[in-house]
C-alpha positions as CSV (number, residue, x, y, z in Angstrom):
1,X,-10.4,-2.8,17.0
2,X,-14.3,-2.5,16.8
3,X,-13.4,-2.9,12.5
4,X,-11.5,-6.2,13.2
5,X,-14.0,-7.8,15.4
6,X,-17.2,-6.7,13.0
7,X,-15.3,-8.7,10.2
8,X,-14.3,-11.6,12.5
9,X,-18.3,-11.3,13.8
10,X,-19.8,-11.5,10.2
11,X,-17.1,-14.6,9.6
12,X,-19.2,-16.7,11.9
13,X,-16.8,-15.9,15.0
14,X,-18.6,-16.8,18.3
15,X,-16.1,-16.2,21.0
16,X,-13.5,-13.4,21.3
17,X,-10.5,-13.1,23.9
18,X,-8.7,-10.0,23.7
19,X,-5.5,-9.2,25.8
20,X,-5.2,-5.6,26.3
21,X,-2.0,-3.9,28.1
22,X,-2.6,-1.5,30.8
23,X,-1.0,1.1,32.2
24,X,-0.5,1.3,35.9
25,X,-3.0,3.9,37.2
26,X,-4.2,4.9,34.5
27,X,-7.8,3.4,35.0
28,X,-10.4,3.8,38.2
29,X,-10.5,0.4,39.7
30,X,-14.3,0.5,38.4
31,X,-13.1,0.6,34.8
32,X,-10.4,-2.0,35.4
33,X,-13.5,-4.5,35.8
34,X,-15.6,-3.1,33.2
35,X,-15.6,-1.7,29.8
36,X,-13.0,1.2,29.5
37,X,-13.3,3.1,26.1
38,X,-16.0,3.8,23.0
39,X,-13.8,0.8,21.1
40,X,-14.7,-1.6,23.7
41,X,-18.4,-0.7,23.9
42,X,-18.2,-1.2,20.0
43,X,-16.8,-4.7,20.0
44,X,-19.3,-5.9,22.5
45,X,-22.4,-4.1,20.8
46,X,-21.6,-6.9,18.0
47,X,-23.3,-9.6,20.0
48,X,-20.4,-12.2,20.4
49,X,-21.4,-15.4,22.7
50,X,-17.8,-14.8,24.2
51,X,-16.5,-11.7,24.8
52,X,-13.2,-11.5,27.1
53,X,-10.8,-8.5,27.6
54,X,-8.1,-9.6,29.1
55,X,-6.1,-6.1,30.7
56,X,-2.3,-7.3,31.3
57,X,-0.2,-4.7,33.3
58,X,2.3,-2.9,30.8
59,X,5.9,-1.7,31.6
60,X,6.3,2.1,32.0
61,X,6.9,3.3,28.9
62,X,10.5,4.4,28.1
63,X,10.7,7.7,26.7
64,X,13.6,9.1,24.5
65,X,16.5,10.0,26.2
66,X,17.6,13.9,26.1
67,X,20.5,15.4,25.4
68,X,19.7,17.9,28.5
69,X,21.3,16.6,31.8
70,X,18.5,18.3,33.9
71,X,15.6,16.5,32.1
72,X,18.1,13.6,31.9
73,X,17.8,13.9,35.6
74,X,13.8,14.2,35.6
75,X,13.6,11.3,33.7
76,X,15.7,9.1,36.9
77,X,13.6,10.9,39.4
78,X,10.9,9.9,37.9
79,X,11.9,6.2,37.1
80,X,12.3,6.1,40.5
81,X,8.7,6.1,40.9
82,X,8.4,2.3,39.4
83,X,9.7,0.9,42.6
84,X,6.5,2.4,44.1
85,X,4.4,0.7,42.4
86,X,1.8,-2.1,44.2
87,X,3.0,-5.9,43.3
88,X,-0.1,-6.9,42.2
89,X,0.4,-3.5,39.7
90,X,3.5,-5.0,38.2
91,X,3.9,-6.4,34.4
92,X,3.3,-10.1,34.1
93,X,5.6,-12.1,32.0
94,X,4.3,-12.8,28.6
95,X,4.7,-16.6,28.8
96,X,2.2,-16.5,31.8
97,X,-0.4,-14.1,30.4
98,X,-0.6,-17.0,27.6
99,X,-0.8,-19.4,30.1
100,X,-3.4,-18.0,31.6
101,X,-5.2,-16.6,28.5
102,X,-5.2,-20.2,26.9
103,X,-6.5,-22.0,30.2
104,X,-9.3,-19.3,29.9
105,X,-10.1,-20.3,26.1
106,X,-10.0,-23.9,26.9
107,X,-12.6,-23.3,29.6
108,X,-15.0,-20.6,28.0
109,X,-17.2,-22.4,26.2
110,X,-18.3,-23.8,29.3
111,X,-19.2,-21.0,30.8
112,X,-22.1,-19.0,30.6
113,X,-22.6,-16.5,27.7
114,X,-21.9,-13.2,28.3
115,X,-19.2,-10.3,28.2
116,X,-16.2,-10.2,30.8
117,X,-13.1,-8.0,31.9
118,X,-10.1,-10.0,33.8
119,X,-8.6,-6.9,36.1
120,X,-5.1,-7.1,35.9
121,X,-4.7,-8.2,39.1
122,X,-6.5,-11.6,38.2
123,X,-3.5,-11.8,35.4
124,X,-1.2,-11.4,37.8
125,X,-2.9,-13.9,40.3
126,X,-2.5,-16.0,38.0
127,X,0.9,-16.0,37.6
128,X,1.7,-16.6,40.7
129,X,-0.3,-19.8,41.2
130,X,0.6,-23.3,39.7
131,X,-2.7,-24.4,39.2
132,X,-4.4,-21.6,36.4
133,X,-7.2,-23.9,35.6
134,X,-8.3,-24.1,39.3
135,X,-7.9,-19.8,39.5
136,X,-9.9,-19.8,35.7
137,X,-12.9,-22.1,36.6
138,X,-13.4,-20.1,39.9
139,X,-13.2,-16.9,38.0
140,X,-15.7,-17.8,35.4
141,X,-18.0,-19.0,38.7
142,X,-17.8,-15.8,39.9
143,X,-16.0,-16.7,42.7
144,X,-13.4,-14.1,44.0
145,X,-10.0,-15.8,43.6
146,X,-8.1,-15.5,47.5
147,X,-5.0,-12.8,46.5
148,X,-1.6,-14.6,47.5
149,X,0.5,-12.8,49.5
150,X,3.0,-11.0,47.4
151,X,6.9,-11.6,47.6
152,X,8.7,-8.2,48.8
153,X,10.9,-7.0,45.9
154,X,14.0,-7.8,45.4
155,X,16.8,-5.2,44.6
């Protein structure tokens, strides 16, 4: 990544968005908000007058399946687990990370300069609202967006 964005830097590249999946749990809450690896730190060292990671939340990863029927029966123990998982945890659709990633490009260069993380809660607020500009200006304010209340799962 850091590669990519020195080469899009030197091409006269001022702003940057990049959507990032994340993992469910994998992050402290304090990194979720702020720079989470060397890459990152390396990509915003380049001096870009927009710099946005955008973390989306990613679907468990399925593994291979195995022949054996007792880590056959891990594996759905473990699946199980998903339906534990907070709402505001869950993966996003694609169409409304776009959504909300091209509302936030549209409205960046209005904003002041500077490097920012979108939790992937935000993404996920974001879905669930109809107005994304309204949730995007506020964000870039630094206004906390209100968290809907989330819809119990259906199953």
């Amino acid at each position: 990544m850091p590669v990519l964005a020195a080469m899009l830097r030197e091409r006269g590249l001022r702003r940057l968005l990049v959507v990032m999946p994340h993992a469910a749990a994998s992050l402290p809450d304090a990194l979720k908000r702020g720079l989470a690896n060397l890459d990152e730190h390396a990509v915003a060292a380049l001096g870009f007058e927009h710099l946005v990671f955008v973390r989306s939340a990613q679907m468990p990863g399925g593994a291979a399946s195995s022949a054996h029927p007792l880590q056959r029966l891990a594996d759905w123990v473990l699946a199980q687990m998903r339906l534990m998982i907070p709402q505001r945890d869950k993966p996003v659709r694609p169409a409304k990370v776009a959504q909300f990633v091209a509302q936030l490009a549209v409205r960046l260069p209005s904003a002041t300069p500077g490097t920012r993380v979108v939790p992937p809660e935000l993404v996920w607020e974001a879905a669930q609202r109809q107005d994304v500009d309204a949730l995007v200006q506020e964000w870039l304010r630094g206004v906390e967006a209100e968290a809907s209340t989330p819809q119990p799962a259906r199953m």
